[in-house]
Coordinates of C-alpha atoms in Angstrom, one line a residue:
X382 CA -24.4 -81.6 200.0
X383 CA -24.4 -80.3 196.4
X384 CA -21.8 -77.8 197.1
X385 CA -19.8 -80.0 198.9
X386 CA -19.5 -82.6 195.5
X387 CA -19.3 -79.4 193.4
X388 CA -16.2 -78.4 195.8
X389 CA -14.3 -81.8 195.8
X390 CA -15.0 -81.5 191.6
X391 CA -13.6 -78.1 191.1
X392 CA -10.6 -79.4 193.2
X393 CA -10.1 -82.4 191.6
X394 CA -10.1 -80.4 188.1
X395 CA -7.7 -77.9 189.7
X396 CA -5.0 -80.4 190.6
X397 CA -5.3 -82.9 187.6
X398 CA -4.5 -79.1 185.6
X399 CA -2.0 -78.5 187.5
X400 CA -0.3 -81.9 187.5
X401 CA -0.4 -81.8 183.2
X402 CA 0.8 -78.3 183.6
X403 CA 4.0 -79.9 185.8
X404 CA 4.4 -83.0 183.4
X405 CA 4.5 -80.7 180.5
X406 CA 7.0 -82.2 177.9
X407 CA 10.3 -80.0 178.5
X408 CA 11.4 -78.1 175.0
X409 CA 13.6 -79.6 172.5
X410 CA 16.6 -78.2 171.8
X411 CA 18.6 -77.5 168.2
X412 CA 19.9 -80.9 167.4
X413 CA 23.5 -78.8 167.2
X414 CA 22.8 -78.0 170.7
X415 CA 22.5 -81.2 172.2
X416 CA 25.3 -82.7 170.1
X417 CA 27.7 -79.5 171.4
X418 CA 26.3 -80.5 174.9
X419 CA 27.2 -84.1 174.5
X420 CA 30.9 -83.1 173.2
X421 CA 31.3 -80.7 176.5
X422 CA 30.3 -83.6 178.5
X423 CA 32.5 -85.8 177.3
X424 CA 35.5 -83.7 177.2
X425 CA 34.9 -82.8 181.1
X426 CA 34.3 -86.8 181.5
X427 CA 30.8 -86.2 182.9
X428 CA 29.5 -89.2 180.7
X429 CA 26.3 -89.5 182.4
X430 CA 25.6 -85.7 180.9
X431 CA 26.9 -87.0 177.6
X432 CA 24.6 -90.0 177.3
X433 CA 21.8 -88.3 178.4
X434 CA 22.0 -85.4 175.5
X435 CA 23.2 -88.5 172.7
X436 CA 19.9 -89.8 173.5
X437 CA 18.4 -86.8 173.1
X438 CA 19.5 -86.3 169.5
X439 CA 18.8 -89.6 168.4
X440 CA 15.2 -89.6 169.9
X441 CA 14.3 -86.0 168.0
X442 CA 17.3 -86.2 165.5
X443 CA 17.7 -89.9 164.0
X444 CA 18.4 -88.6 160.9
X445 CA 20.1 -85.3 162.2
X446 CA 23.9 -84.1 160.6
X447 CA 25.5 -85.4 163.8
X448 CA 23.0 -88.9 163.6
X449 CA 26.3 -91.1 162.8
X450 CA 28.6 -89.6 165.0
X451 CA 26.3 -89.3 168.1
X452 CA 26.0 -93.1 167.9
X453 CA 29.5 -94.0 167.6
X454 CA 30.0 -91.0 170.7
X455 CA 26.9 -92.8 172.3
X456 CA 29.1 -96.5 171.9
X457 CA 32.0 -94.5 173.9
X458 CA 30.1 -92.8 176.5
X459 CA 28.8 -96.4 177.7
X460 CA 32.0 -97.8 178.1
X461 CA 33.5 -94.9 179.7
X462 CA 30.3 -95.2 182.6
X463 CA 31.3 -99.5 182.7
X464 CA 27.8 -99.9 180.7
X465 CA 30.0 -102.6 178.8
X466 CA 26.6 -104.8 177.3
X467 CA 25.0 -101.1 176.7
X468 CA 28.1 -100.2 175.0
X469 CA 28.0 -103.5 172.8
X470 CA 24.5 -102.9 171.8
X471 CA 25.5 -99.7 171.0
X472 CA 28.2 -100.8 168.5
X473 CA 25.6 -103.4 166.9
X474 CA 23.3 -101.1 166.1
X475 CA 25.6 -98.2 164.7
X476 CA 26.9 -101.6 162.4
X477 CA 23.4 -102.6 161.4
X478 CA 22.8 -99.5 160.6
X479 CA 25.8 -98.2 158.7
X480 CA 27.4 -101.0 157.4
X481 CA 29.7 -99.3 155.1
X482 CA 30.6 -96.4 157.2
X483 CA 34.4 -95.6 157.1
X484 CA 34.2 -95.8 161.1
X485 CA 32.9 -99.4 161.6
X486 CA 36.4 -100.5 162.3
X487 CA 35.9 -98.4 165.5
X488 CA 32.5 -99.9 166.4
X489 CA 34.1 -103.4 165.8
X490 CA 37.2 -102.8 167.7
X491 CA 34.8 -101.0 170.4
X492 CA 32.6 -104.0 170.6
X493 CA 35.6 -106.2 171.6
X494 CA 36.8 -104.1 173.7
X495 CA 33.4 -104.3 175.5
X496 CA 33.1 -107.8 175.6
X497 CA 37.0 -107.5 176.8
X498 CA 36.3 -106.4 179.9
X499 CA 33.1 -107.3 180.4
X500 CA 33.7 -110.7 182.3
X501 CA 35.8 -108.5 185.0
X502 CA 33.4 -105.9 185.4
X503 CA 33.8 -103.4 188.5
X504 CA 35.1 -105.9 191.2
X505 CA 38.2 -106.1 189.1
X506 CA 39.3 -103.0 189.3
X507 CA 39.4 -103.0 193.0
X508 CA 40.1 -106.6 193.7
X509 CA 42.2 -109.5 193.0
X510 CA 40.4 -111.8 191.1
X511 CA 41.7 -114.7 189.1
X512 CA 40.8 -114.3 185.7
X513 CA 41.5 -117.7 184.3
X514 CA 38.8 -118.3 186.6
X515 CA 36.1 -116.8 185.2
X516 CA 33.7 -117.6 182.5
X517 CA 35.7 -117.5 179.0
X518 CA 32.6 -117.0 177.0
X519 CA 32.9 -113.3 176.8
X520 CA 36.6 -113.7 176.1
X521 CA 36.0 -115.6 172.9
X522 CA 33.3 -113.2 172.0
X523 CA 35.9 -110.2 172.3
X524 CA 38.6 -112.9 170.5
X525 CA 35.9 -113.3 167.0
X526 CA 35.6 -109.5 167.2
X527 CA 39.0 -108.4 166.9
X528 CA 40.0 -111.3 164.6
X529 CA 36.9 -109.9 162.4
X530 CA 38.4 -106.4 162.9
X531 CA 41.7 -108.2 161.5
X532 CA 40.0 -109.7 158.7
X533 CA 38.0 -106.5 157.2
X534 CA 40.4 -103.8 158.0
X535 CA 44.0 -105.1 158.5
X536 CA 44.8 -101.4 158.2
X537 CA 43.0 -100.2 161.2
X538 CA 44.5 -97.8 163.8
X539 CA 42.8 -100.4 166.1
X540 CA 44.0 -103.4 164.3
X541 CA 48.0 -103.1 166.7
X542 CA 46.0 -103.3 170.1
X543 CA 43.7 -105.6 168.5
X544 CA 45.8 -108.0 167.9
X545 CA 47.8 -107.2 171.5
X546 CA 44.9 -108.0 173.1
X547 CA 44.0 -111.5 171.0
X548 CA 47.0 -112.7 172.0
X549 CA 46.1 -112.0 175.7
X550 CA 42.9 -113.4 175.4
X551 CA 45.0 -116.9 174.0
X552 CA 47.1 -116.5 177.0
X553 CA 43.7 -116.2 179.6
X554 CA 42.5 -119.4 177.5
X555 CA 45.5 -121.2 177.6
X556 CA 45.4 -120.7 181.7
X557 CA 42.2 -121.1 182.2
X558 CA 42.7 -124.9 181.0
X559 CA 45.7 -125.2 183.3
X560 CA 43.0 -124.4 185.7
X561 CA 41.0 -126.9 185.1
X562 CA 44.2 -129.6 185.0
X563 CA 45.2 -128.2 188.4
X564 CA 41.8 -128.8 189.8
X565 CA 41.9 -132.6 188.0
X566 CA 45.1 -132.8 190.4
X567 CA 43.8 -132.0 193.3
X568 CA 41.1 -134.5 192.7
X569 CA 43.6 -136.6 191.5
X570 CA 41.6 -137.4 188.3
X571 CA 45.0 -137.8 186.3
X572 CA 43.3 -138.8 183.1
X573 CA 41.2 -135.3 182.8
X574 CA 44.4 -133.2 183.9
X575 CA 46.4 -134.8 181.1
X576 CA 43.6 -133.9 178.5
X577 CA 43.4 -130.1 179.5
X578 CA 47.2 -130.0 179.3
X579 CA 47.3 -131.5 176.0
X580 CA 44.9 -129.4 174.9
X581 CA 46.6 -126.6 175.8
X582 CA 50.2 -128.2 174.1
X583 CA 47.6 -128.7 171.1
X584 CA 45.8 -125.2 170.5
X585 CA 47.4 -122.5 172.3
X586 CA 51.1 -123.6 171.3
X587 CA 52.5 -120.0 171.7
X588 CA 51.6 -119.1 175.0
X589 CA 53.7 -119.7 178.3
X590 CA 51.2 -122.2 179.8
X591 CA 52.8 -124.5 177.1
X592 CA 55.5 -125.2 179.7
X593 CA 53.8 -126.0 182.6
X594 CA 51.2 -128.3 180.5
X595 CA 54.1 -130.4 179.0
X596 CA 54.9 -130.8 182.8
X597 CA 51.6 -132.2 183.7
X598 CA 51.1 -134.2 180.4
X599 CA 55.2 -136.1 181.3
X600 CA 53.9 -136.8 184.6
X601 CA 50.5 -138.3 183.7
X602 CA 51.7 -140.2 180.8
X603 CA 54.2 -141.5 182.9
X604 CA 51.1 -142.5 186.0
X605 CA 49.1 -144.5 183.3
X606 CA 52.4 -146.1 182.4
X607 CA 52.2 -144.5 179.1
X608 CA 56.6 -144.3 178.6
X609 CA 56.9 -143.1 175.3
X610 CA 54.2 -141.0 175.2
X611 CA 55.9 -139.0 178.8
X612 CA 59.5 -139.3 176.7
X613 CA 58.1 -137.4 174.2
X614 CA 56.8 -134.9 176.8
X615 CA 59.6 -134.8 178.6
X616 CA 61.6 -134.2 175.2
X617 CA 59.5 -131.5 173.8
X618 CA 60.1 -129.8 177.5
X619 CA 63.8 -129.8 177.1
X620 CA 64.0 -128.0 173.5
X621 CA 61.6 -125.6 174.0
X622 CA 62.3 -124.9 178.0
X623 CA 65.4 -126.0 178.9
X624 CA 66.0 -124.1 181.6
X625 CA 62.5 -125.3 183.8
X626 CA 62.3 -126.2 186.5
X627 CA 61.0 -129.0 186.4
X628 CA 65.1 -130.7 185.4
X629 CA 67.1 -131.0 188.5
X630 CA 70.7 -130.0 188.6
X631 CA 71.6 -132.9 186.8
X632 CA 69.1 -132.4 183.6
X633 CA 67.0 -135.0 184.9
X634 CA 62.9 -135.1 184.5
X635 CA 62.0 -134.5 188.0
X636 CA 58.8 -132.8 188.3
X637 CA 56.5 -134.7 191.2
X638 CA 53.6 -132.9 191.1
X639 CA 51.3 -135.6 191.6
X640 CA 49.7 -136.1 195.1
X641 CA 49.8 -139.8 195.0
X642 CA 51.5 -142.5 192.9
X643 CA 50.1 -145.7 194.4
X644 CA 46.0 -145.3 192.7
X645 CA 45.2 -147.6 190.3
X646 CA 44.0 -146.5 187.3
X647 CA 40.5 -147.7 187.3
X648 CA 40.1 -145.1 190.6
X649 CA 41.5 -142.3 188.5
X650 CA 39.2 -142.7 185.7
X651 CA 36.3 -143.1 188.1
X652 CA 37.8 -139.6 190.6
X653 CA 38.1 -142.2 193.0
X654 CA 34.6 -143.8 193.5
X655 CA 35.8 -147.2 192.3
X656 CA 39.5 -148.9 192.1
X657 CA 41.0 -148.1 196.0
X658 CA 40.4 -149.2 199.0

């Protein structure tokens, strides 16, 4: 019996050496080794390979020559493998921790780009998906970040596509309220549709959803039998679109894109619960 437990001991000992002996920590390499493997990566867009050394040279080299750039590389390599929140965090931290590094216009511009795309993700590369649709949170996160990247370096490289793609996001904004008034329409909640189209006349006054808002704001105003206020609509159309669609051959207002005319106004404020019969 003895031998027997001395057997199963010696065994036991012999596998738990030989399992440290497998789980031995691998060798660290010359932080210029890792950083040259990371670069090689990269320029043969194996970005998996290249995060995997950055990491490496920040976990045994955080205060290495190549610390600085193997972050801002590391903020790249994410984006480039659609880790857009890793790629974000990535940016924060290389700001946090170099505040007044001559590159932080990258890591800001980087950032937005991140939160950019980060509300289409994958799916939209492959798909058709409306994108004034979506969730404009990240949107107005990527807006703050180029108009900060406007603010602090106006000089940037990045600063031209910056402010490109600030002037997109306005445009997504802008539609994503016409949205939201096309929904009201369908619902025929009239009131609600004329407040997202005026919001839209109201804040995003440069972008082409101004046209089809004015449209929607003539024809509500002129549902809660508010004349003046769908005359000045209806004027504002005319100089600023007066080729729309919305005139007929004879320059006349005649849009119709309301479902019904004969609600009352107490059903439309209450989307129809109340008011009709």
């Amino acid at each position: 019996m003895r031998s027997v437990v001395r057997l199963l001991l010696v065994t036991t000992a012999a596998l738990f050496i030989s399992a440290c002996a497998s789980n031995k920590q691998e060798e660290v390499l010359p932080e210029e080794t890792y950083y040259e493997n990371a670069r090689d990566a990269m320029n043969s867009g194996n970005f998996n390979e290249a995060e995997l050394n950055l990491d490496y040279l920040e976990t045994y080299y955080p205060f290495g020559r190549y610390a600085e750039q193997a972050q801002l590389d590391l903020i790249y390599a994410r984006y480039q493998n659609l880790d857009l929140e890793g790629a974000r965090a990535a940016a924060d931290r290389f700001l946090r921790l170099n505040p007044q590094s001559d590159h932080a216009d990258y890591a800001i511009y980087m950032r937005g780009l991140a939160s950019y795309n980060l509300d289409l993700g994958l799916a939209a590369r492959y798909f058709p998906i409306d994108v004034a649709a979506r969730d404009p949170g990240e949107q107005r996160q990527a807006f703050r970040d180029f108009s900060e990247l406007l603010n602090r370096y106006p000089s940037s490289e990045y600063a031209p596509d910056a402010r490109q793609r600030m002037i997109a996001i306005r445009n997504r904004l802008a539609e994503l309220e016409l949205f939201a008034a096309r929904y009201y329409i369908s619902r025929e909640a009239y009131i609600a549709a004329n407040n997202r189209a005026r919001f839209v006349v109201e804040n995003y006054s440069t972008t082409p959803s101004v046209e089809e808002a004015l449209i929607i704001m003539a024809e509500t105003y002129r549902f809660m039998d508010l004349k003046k206020a769908s005359s000045d609509a209806v004027a504002m159309l005319e100089e600023n679109f007066p080729d729309s669609s919305a005139f007929n051959e004879d320059g006349e207002f005649q849009a119709d894109i309301l479902k019904r005319r004969d609600r009352s106004l107490s059903s439309v404020v209450t989307f129809g619960l109340i008011g009709d019969e």
